[in-house]
Amino acid sequence: MPSPFDAVTTYFHAKDGNRPFLMRQAFAEGVQLEMVVKTEAISFPSTARGLVEIEEVLVRRIATDFENVYSFGLAQPTEVDRRRFSCPWLVAMSARADGALRVGVGRYDWQFSPDLKCLVEKLLITIDVMQVLPASELDRIMSWITSLPYPWCQPDEVVRTMPRIEELAPVERYLKEARLNPPSAD
């Protein structure tokens, strides 16, 4: 039986791997997306409705603008979270245009269908921090990111292995706070 874990894992593989067809295995046809962006380092529409729009915003647009995309859930859903699940996330990616890196953190708030399919009906993505680093940091950032267990890891592991780069300090602070205040099921 599909689970919240399956749906969210499929989302990561669809988004990061530029595989829009996988979104159909994770999201309901009438899915609603809301985005709260608290940074000027990246922009997204505040809402999208329906699977076609979600595929465009979360997969195709990201793949057009970015490469080397790695997203992580920093807490795993269980069967207790079958209807709702919230967790912090981490993303790292490089811009296709100039190679500049984006490393960001925020929160996902997922709502799943009550049926056995357990598809995402609503997703709120909050982007709390998004740091821009020069293309010259690609090797350091990607070596760090690819050493993490994909797509699920703990904030402690992210912080412990994070390269000591000044621009990552806001990400580190956010993750330390996430570790102290883990999300709870609604």
PDB file of C-alpha atoms in Angstrom:
ATOM      1  CA  MET A   1       0.000   0.000   0.000  1.00  0.00           C
ATOM      2  CA  PRO A   2       1.432   3.447  -0.904  1.00  0.00           C
ATOM      3  CA  SER A   3       2.435   5.633   2.018  1.00  0.00           C
ATOM      4  CA  PRO A   4       3.389   9.246   2.749  1.00  0.00           C
ATOM      5  CA  PHE A   5       7.016   8.088   2.674  1.00  0.00           C
ATOM      6  CA  ASP A   6       6.503   6.720  -0.868  1.00  0.00           C
ATOM      7  CA  ALA A   7       4.761   9.894  -2.095  1.00  0.00           C
ATOM      8  CA  VAL A   8       7.393  12.280  -0.752  1.00  0.00           C
ATOM      9  CA  THR A   9      10.311  10.109  -1.915  1.00  0.00           C
ATOM     10  CA  THR A  10       8.769   9.985  -5.396  1.00  0.00           C
ATOM     11  CA  TYR A  11       8.433  13.784  -5.348  1.00  0.00           C
ATOM     12  CA  PHE A  12      12.159  14.177  -4.602  1.00  0.00           C
ATOM     13  CA  HIS A  13      13.099  11.836  -7.457  1.00  0.00           C
ATOM     14  CA  ALA A  14      10.699  13.578  -9.860  1.00  0.00           C
ATOM     15  CA  LYS A  15      11.855  17.107  -9.013  1.00  0.00           C
ATOM     16  CA  ASP A  16      15.569  16.479  -8.689  1.00  0.00           C
ATOM     17  CA  GLY A  17      15.795  14.105 -11.648  1.00  0.00           C
ATOM     18  CA  ASN A  18      13.658  16.165 -14.064  1.00  0.00           C
ATOM     19  CA  ARG A  19      11.090  13.369 -14.297  1.00  0.00           C
ATOM     20  CA  PRO A  20       7.667  15.036 -14.459  1.00  0.00           C
ATOM     21  CA  PHE A  21       5.938  11.706 -15.187  1.00  0.00           C
ATOM     22  CA  LEU A  22       6.784  10.587 -11.632  1.00  0.00           C
ATOM     23  CA  MET A  23       4.708  13.423 -10.196  1.00  0.00           C
ATOM     24  CA  ARG A  24       1.614  11.475 -11.298  1.00  0.00           C
ATOM     25  CA  GLN A  25       2.594   8.719  -8.875  1.00  0.00           C
ATOM     26  CA  ALA A  26       2.803  11.153  -5.954  1.00  0.00           C
ATOM     27  CA  PHE A  27       0.222  13.896  -6.562  1.00  0.00           C
ATOM     28  CA  ALA A  28      -3.565  13.876  -7.011  1.00  0.00           C
ATOM     29  CA  GLU A  29      -4.902  15.379 -10.248  1.00  0.00           C
ATOM     30  CA  GLY A  30      -6.410  18.386  -8.421  1.00  0.00           C
ATOM     31  CA  VAL A  31      -3.410  19.031  -6.144  1.00  0.00           C
ATOM     32  CA  GLN A  32      -2.962  22.515  -4.711  1.00  0.00           C
ATOM     33  CA  LEU A  33       0.455  24.100  -4.193  1.00  0.00           C
ATOM     34  CA  GLU A  34       1.167  27.143  -2.080  1.00  0.00           C
ATOM     35  CA  MET A  35       4.622  28.666  -1.775  1.00  0.00           C
ATOM     36  CA  VAL A  36       5.879  31.123   0.787  1.00  0.00           C
ATOM     37  CA  VAL A  37       9.221  32.543  -0.311  1.00  0.00           C
ATOM     38  CA  LYS A  38      11.055  34.528   2.380  1.00  0.00           C
ATOM     39  CA  THR A  39      14.135  35.324   0.293  1.00  0.00           C
ATOM     40  CA  GLU A  40      15.004  37.232  -2.852  1.00  0.00           C
ATOM     41  CA  ALA A  41      17.598  34.641  -3.914  1.00  0.00           C
ATOM     42  CA  ILE A  42      14.967  32.626  -5.795  1.00  0.00           C
ATOM     43  CA  SER A  43      11.413  33.175  -7.000  1.00  0.00           C
ATOM     44  CA  PHE A  44       8.390  30.979  -7.537  1.00  0.00           C
ATOM     45  CA  PRO A  45       4.703  31.628  -8.089  1.00  0.00           C
ATOM     46  CA  SER A  46       2.742  31.750  -4.841  1.00  0.00           C
ATOM     47  CA  THR A  47       0.205  29.153  -6.010  1.00  0.00           C
ATOM     48  CA  ALA A  48      -0.315  26.444  -8.588  1.00  0.00           C
ATOM     49  CA  ARG A  49      -3.331  24.212  -9.074  1.00  0.00           C
ATOM     50  CA  GLY A  50      -3.563  20.837 -10.723  1.00  0.00           C
ATOM     51  CA  LEU A  51      -1.002  18.270 -11.722  1.00  0.00           C
ATOM     52  CA  VAL A  52      -0.012  19.978 -14.989  1.00  0.00           C
ATOM     53  CA  GLU A  53       0.828  23.280 -13.245  1.00  0.00           C
ATOM     54  CA  ILE A  54       2.651  21.465 -10.433  1.00  0.00           C
ATOM     55  CA  GLU A  55       4.785  19.556 -12.944  1.00  0.00           C
ATOM     56  CA  GLU A  56       5.627  22.851 -14.663  1.00  0.00           C
ATOM     57  CA  VAL A  57       6.567  24.734 -11.472  1.00  0.00           C
ATOM     58  CA  LEU A  58       8.289  22.009  -9.459  1.00  0.00           C
ATOM     59  CA  VAL A  59       9.969  19.964 -12.192  1.00  0.00           C
ATOM     60  CA  ARG A  60      10.256  21.597 -15.610  1.00  0.00           C
ATOM     61  CA  ARG A  61      10.986  25.136 -14.417  1.00  0.00           C
ATOM     62  CA  ILE A  62      13.607  23.968 -11.932  1.00  0.00           C
ATOM     63  CA  ALA A  63      15.238  21.798 -14.606  1.00  0.00           C
ATOM     64  CA  THR A  64      15.280  24.744 -17.034  1.00  0.00           C
ATOM     65  CA  ASP A  65      17.011  27.062 -14.551  1.00  0.00           C
ATOM     66  CA  PHE A  66      19.073  24.640 -12.430  1.00  0.00           C
ATOM     67  CA  GLU A  67      21.147  21.471 -12.566  1.00  0.00           C
ATOM     68  CA  ASN A  68      22.843  19.306  -9.947  1.00  0.00           C
ATOM     69  CA  VAL A  69      19.632  19.454  -7.908  1.00  0.00           C
ATOM     70  CA  TYR A  70      19.561  17.539  -4.619  1.00  0.00           C
ATOM     71  CA  SER A  71      16.662  17.851  -2.178  1.00  0.00           C
ATOM     72  CA  PHE A  72      16.408  16.200   1.220  1.00  0.00           C
ATOM     73  CA  GLY A  73      13.640  15.607   3.705  1.00  0.00           C
ATOM     74  CA  LEU A  74      15.038  16.122   7.185  1.00  0.00           C
ATOM     75  CA  ALA A  75      12.428  13.961   8.929  1.00  0.00           C
ATOM     76  CA  GLN A  76      10.643  10.876   7.574  1.00  0.00           C
ATOM     77  CA  PRO A  77       6.874  10.351   7.557  1.00  0.00           C
ATOM     78  CA  THR A  78       5.391   7.242   9.118  1.00  0.00           C
ATOM     79  CA  GLU A  79       1.940   5.673   8.947  1.00  0.00           C
ATOM     80  CA  VAL A  80       0.895   8.018  11.773  1.00  0.00           C
ATOM     81  CA  ASP A  81       1.398  10.819   9.228  1.00  0.00           C
ATOM     82  CA  ARG A  82      -0.961   9.244   6.681  1.00  0.00           C
ATOM     83  CA  ARG A  83      -3.082  12.412   6.325  1.00  0.00           C
ATOM     84  CA  ARG A  84      -0.643  15.217   7.228  1.00  0.00           C
ATOM     85  CA  PHE A  85       3.099  15.509   7.498  1.00  0.00           C
ATOM     86  CA  SER A  86       5.458  18.440   8.060  1.00  0.00           C
ATOM     87  CA  CYS A  87       9.231  18.445   7.895  1.00  0.00           C
ATOM     88  CA  PRO A  88      12.202  20.701   7.281  1.00  0.00           C
ATOM     89  CA  TRP A  89      14.036  20.313   3.993  1.00  0.00           C
ATOM     90  CA  LEU A  90      17.400  21.122   2.422  1.00  0.00           C
ATOM     91  CA  VAL A  91      18.179  21.765  -1.235  1.00  0.00           C
ATOM     92  CA  ALA A  92      21.388  22.440  -3.168  1.00  0.00           C
ATOM     93  CA  MET A  93      21.617  23.174  -6.889  1.00  0.00           C
ATOM     94  CA  SER A  94      23.621  25.124  -9.421  1.00  0.00           C
ATOM     95  CA  ALA A  95      22.264  27.660 -11.910  1.00  0.00           C
ATOM     96  CA  ARG A  96      22.572  26.642 -15.533  1.00  0.00           C
ATOM     97  CA  ALA A  97      23.190  30.245 -16.618  1.00  0.00           C
ATOM     98  CA  ASP A  98      26.252  31.067 -14.526  1.00  0.00           C
ATOM     99  CA  GLY A  99      26.984  28.082 -12.253  1.00  0.00           C
ATOM    100  CA  ALA A 100      26.164  30.005  -9.068  1.00  0.00           C
ATOM    101  CA  LEU A 101      24.972  27.696  -6.330  1.00  0.00           C
ATOM    102  CA  ARG A 102      21.810  27.894  -4.266  1.00  0.00           C
ATOM    103  CA  VAL A 103      21.676  26.186  -0.889  1.00  0.00           C
ATOM    104  CA  GLY A 104      18.398  26.553   0.923  1.00  0.00           C
ATOM    105  CA  VAL A 105      16.230  25.301   3.736  1.00  0.00           C
ATOM    106  CA  GLY A 106      12.603  25.535   4.646  1.00  0.00           C
ATOM    107  CA  ARG A 107       9.562  23.520   5.528  1.00  0.00           C
ATOM    108  CA  TYR A 108       7.163  21.221   3.720  1.00  0.00           C
ATOM    109  CA  ASP A 109       3.578  20.827   4.910  1.00  0.00           C
ATOM    110  CA  TRP A 110       1.960  17.890   3.112  1.00  0.00           C
ATOM    111  CA  GLN A 111      -1.692  16.750   3.032  1.00  0.00           C
ATOM    112  CA  PHE A 112      -2.470  13.325   1.597  1.00  0.00           C
ATOM    113  CA  SER A 113      -5.649  11.774   0.223  1.00  0.00           C
ATOM    114  CA  PRO A 114      -7.612   9.625   2.695  1.00  0.00           C
ATOM    115  CA  ASP A 115      -7.851   6.695   0.256  1.00  0.00           C
ATOM    116  CA  LEU A 116      -5.376   3.863  -0.208  1.00  0.00           C
ATOM    117  CA  LYS A 117      -3.487   5.742  -2.946  1.00  0.00           C
ATOM    118  CA  CYS A 118      -2.152   8.262  -0.382  1.00  0.00           C
ATOM    119  CA  LEU A 119      -1.540  10.932  -3.044  1.00  0.00           C
ATOM    120  CA  VAL A 120      -0.570  14.503  -2.201  1.00  0.00           C
ATOM    121  CA  GLU A 121      -3.666  16.717  -2.269  1.00  0.00           C
ATOM    122  CA  LYS A 122      -2.055  19.877  -0.937  1.00  0.00           C
ATOM    123  CA  LEU A 123       1.528  21.018  -0.452  1.00  0.00           C
ATOM    124  CA  LEU A 124       2.742  24.169   1.251  1.00  0.00           C
ATOM    125  CA  ILE A 125       6.420  24.865   0.580  1.00  0.00           C
ATOM    126  CA  THR A 126       8.059  27.509   2.715  1.00  0.00           C
ATOM    127  CA  ILE A 127      11.483  28.720   1.597  1.00  0.00           C
ATOM    128  CA  ASP A 128      12.975  30.281   4.703  1.00  0.00           C
ATOM    129  CA  VAL A 129      16.629  30.647   3.681  1.00  0.00           C
ATOM    130  CA  MET A 130      18.256  30.501   0.258  1.00  0.00           C
ATOM    131  CA  GLN A 131      21.946  31.338   0.052  1.00  0.00           C
ATOM    132  CA  VAL A 132      23.800  32.101  -3.176  1.00  0.00           C
ATOM    133  CA  LEU A 133      27.386  30.899  -3.441  1.00  0.00           C
ATOM    134  CA  PRO A 134      29.858  31.417  -6.300  1.00  0.00           C
ATOM    135  CA  ALA A 135      30.319  28.738  -8.964  1.00  0.00           C
ATOM    136  CA  SER A 136      33.844  28.242  -7.642  1.00  0.00           C
ATOM    137  CA  GLU A 137      32.315  26.422  -4.628  1.00  0.00           C
ATOM    138  CA  LEU A 138      30.635  23.741  -6.800  1.00  0.00           C
ATOM    139  CA  ASP A 139      33.060  20.939  -5.933  1.00  0.00           C
ATOM    140  CA  ARG A 140      32.931  21.602  -2.177  1.00  0.00           C
ATOM    141  CA  ILE A 141      29.148  21.904  -2.073  1.00  0.00           C
ATOM    142  CA  MET A 142      28.447  18.917  -4.306  1.00  0.00           C
ATOM    143  CA  SER A 143      30.988  16.733  -2.477  1.00  0.00           C
ATOM    144  CA  TRP A 144      29.164  17.536   0.762  1.00  0.00           C
ATOM    145  CA  ILE A 145      25.653  17.124  -0.645  1.00  0.00           C
ATOM    146  CA  THR A 146      26.370  13.856  -2.424  1.00  0.00           C
ATOM    147  CA  SER A 147      27.867  12.403   0.757  1.00  0.00           C
ATOM    148  CA  LEU A 148      24.485  12.712   2.528  1.00  0.00           C
ATOM    149  CA  PRO A 149      21.997   9.816   2.436  1.00  0.00           C
ATOM    150  CA  TYR A 150      19.552  10.715  -0.351  1.00  0.00           C
ATOM    151  CA  PRO A 151      16.760  11.784  -0.090  1.00  0.00           C
ATOM    152  CA  TRP A 152      16.340  11.439   3.687  1.00  0.00           C
ATOM    153  CA  CYS A 153      18.770  12.589   6.341  1.00  0.00           C
ATOM    154  CA  GLN A 154      18.802  14.244   9.735  1.00  0.00           C
ATOM    155  CA  PRO A 155      19.638  17.913  10.431  1.00  0.00           C
ATOM    156  CA  ASP A 156      22.496  16.787  12.714  1.00  0.00           C
ATOM    157  CA  GLU A 157      24.171  14.923   9.867  1.00  0.00           C
ATOM    158  CA  VAL A 158      23.789  17.872   7.501  1.00  0.00           C
ATOM    159  CA  VAL A 159      25.339  20.285  10.023  1.00  0.00           C
ATOM    160  CA  ARG A 160      28.108  17.882  11.056  1.00  0.00           C
ATOM    161  CA  THR A 161      29.307  17.382   7.467  1.00  0.00           C
ATOM    162  CA  MET A 162      28.648  20.909   6.151  1.00  0.00           C
ATOM    163  CA  PRO A 163      31.683  22.720   4.732  1.00  0.00           C
ATOM    164  CA  ARG A 164      32.707  25.750   6.758  1.00  0.00           C
ATOM    165  CA  ILE A 165      31.773  28.456   4.279  1.00  0.00           C
ATOM    166  CA  GLU A 166      30.567  31.812   5.585  1.00  0.00           C
ATOM    167  CA  GLU A 167      27.565  31.942   3.239  1.00  0.00           C
ATOM    168  CA  LEU A 168      26.253  28.679   4.743  1.00  0.00           C
ATOM    169  CA  ALA A 169      25.997  30.122   8.292  1.00  0.00           C
ATOM    170  CA  PRO A 170      22.263  31.026   7.927  1.00  0.00           C
ATOM    171  CA  VAL A 171      21.540  27.492   6.672  1.00  0.00           C
ATOM    172  CA  GLU A 172      23.422  26.012   9.618  1.00  0.00           C
ATOM    173  CA  ARG A 173      21.521  28.208  12.104  1.00  0.00           C
ATOM    174  CA  TYR A 174      18.207  27.145  10.575  1.00  0.00           C
ATOM    175  CA  LEU A 175      19.122  23.460  10.752  1.00  0.00           C
ATOM    176  CA  LYS A 176      20.242  23.716  14.368  1.00  0.00           C
ATOM    177  CA  GLU A 177      16.883  25.297  15.189  1.00  0.00           C
ATOM    178  CA  ALA A 178      15.087  22.525  13.232  1.00  0.00           C
ATOM    179  CA  ARG A 179      16.984  19.937  15.253  1.00  0.00           C
ATOM    180  CA  LEU A 180      15.864  21.555  18.512  1.00  0.00           C
ATOM    181  CA  ASN A 181      12.243  21.901  17.351  1.00  0.00           C
ATOM    182  CA  PRO A 182      11.401  18.814  15.308  1.00  0.00           C
ATOM    183  CA  PRO A 183       8.112  18.937  13.376  1.00  0.00           C
ATOM    184  CA  SER A 184       5.125  17.189  14.848  1.00  0.00           C
ATOM    185  CA  ALA A 185       2.239  15.487  13.121  1.00  0.00           C
ATOM    186  CA  ASP A 186      -0.857  17.671  12.853  1.00  0.00           C
TER     187      ASP A 186
END
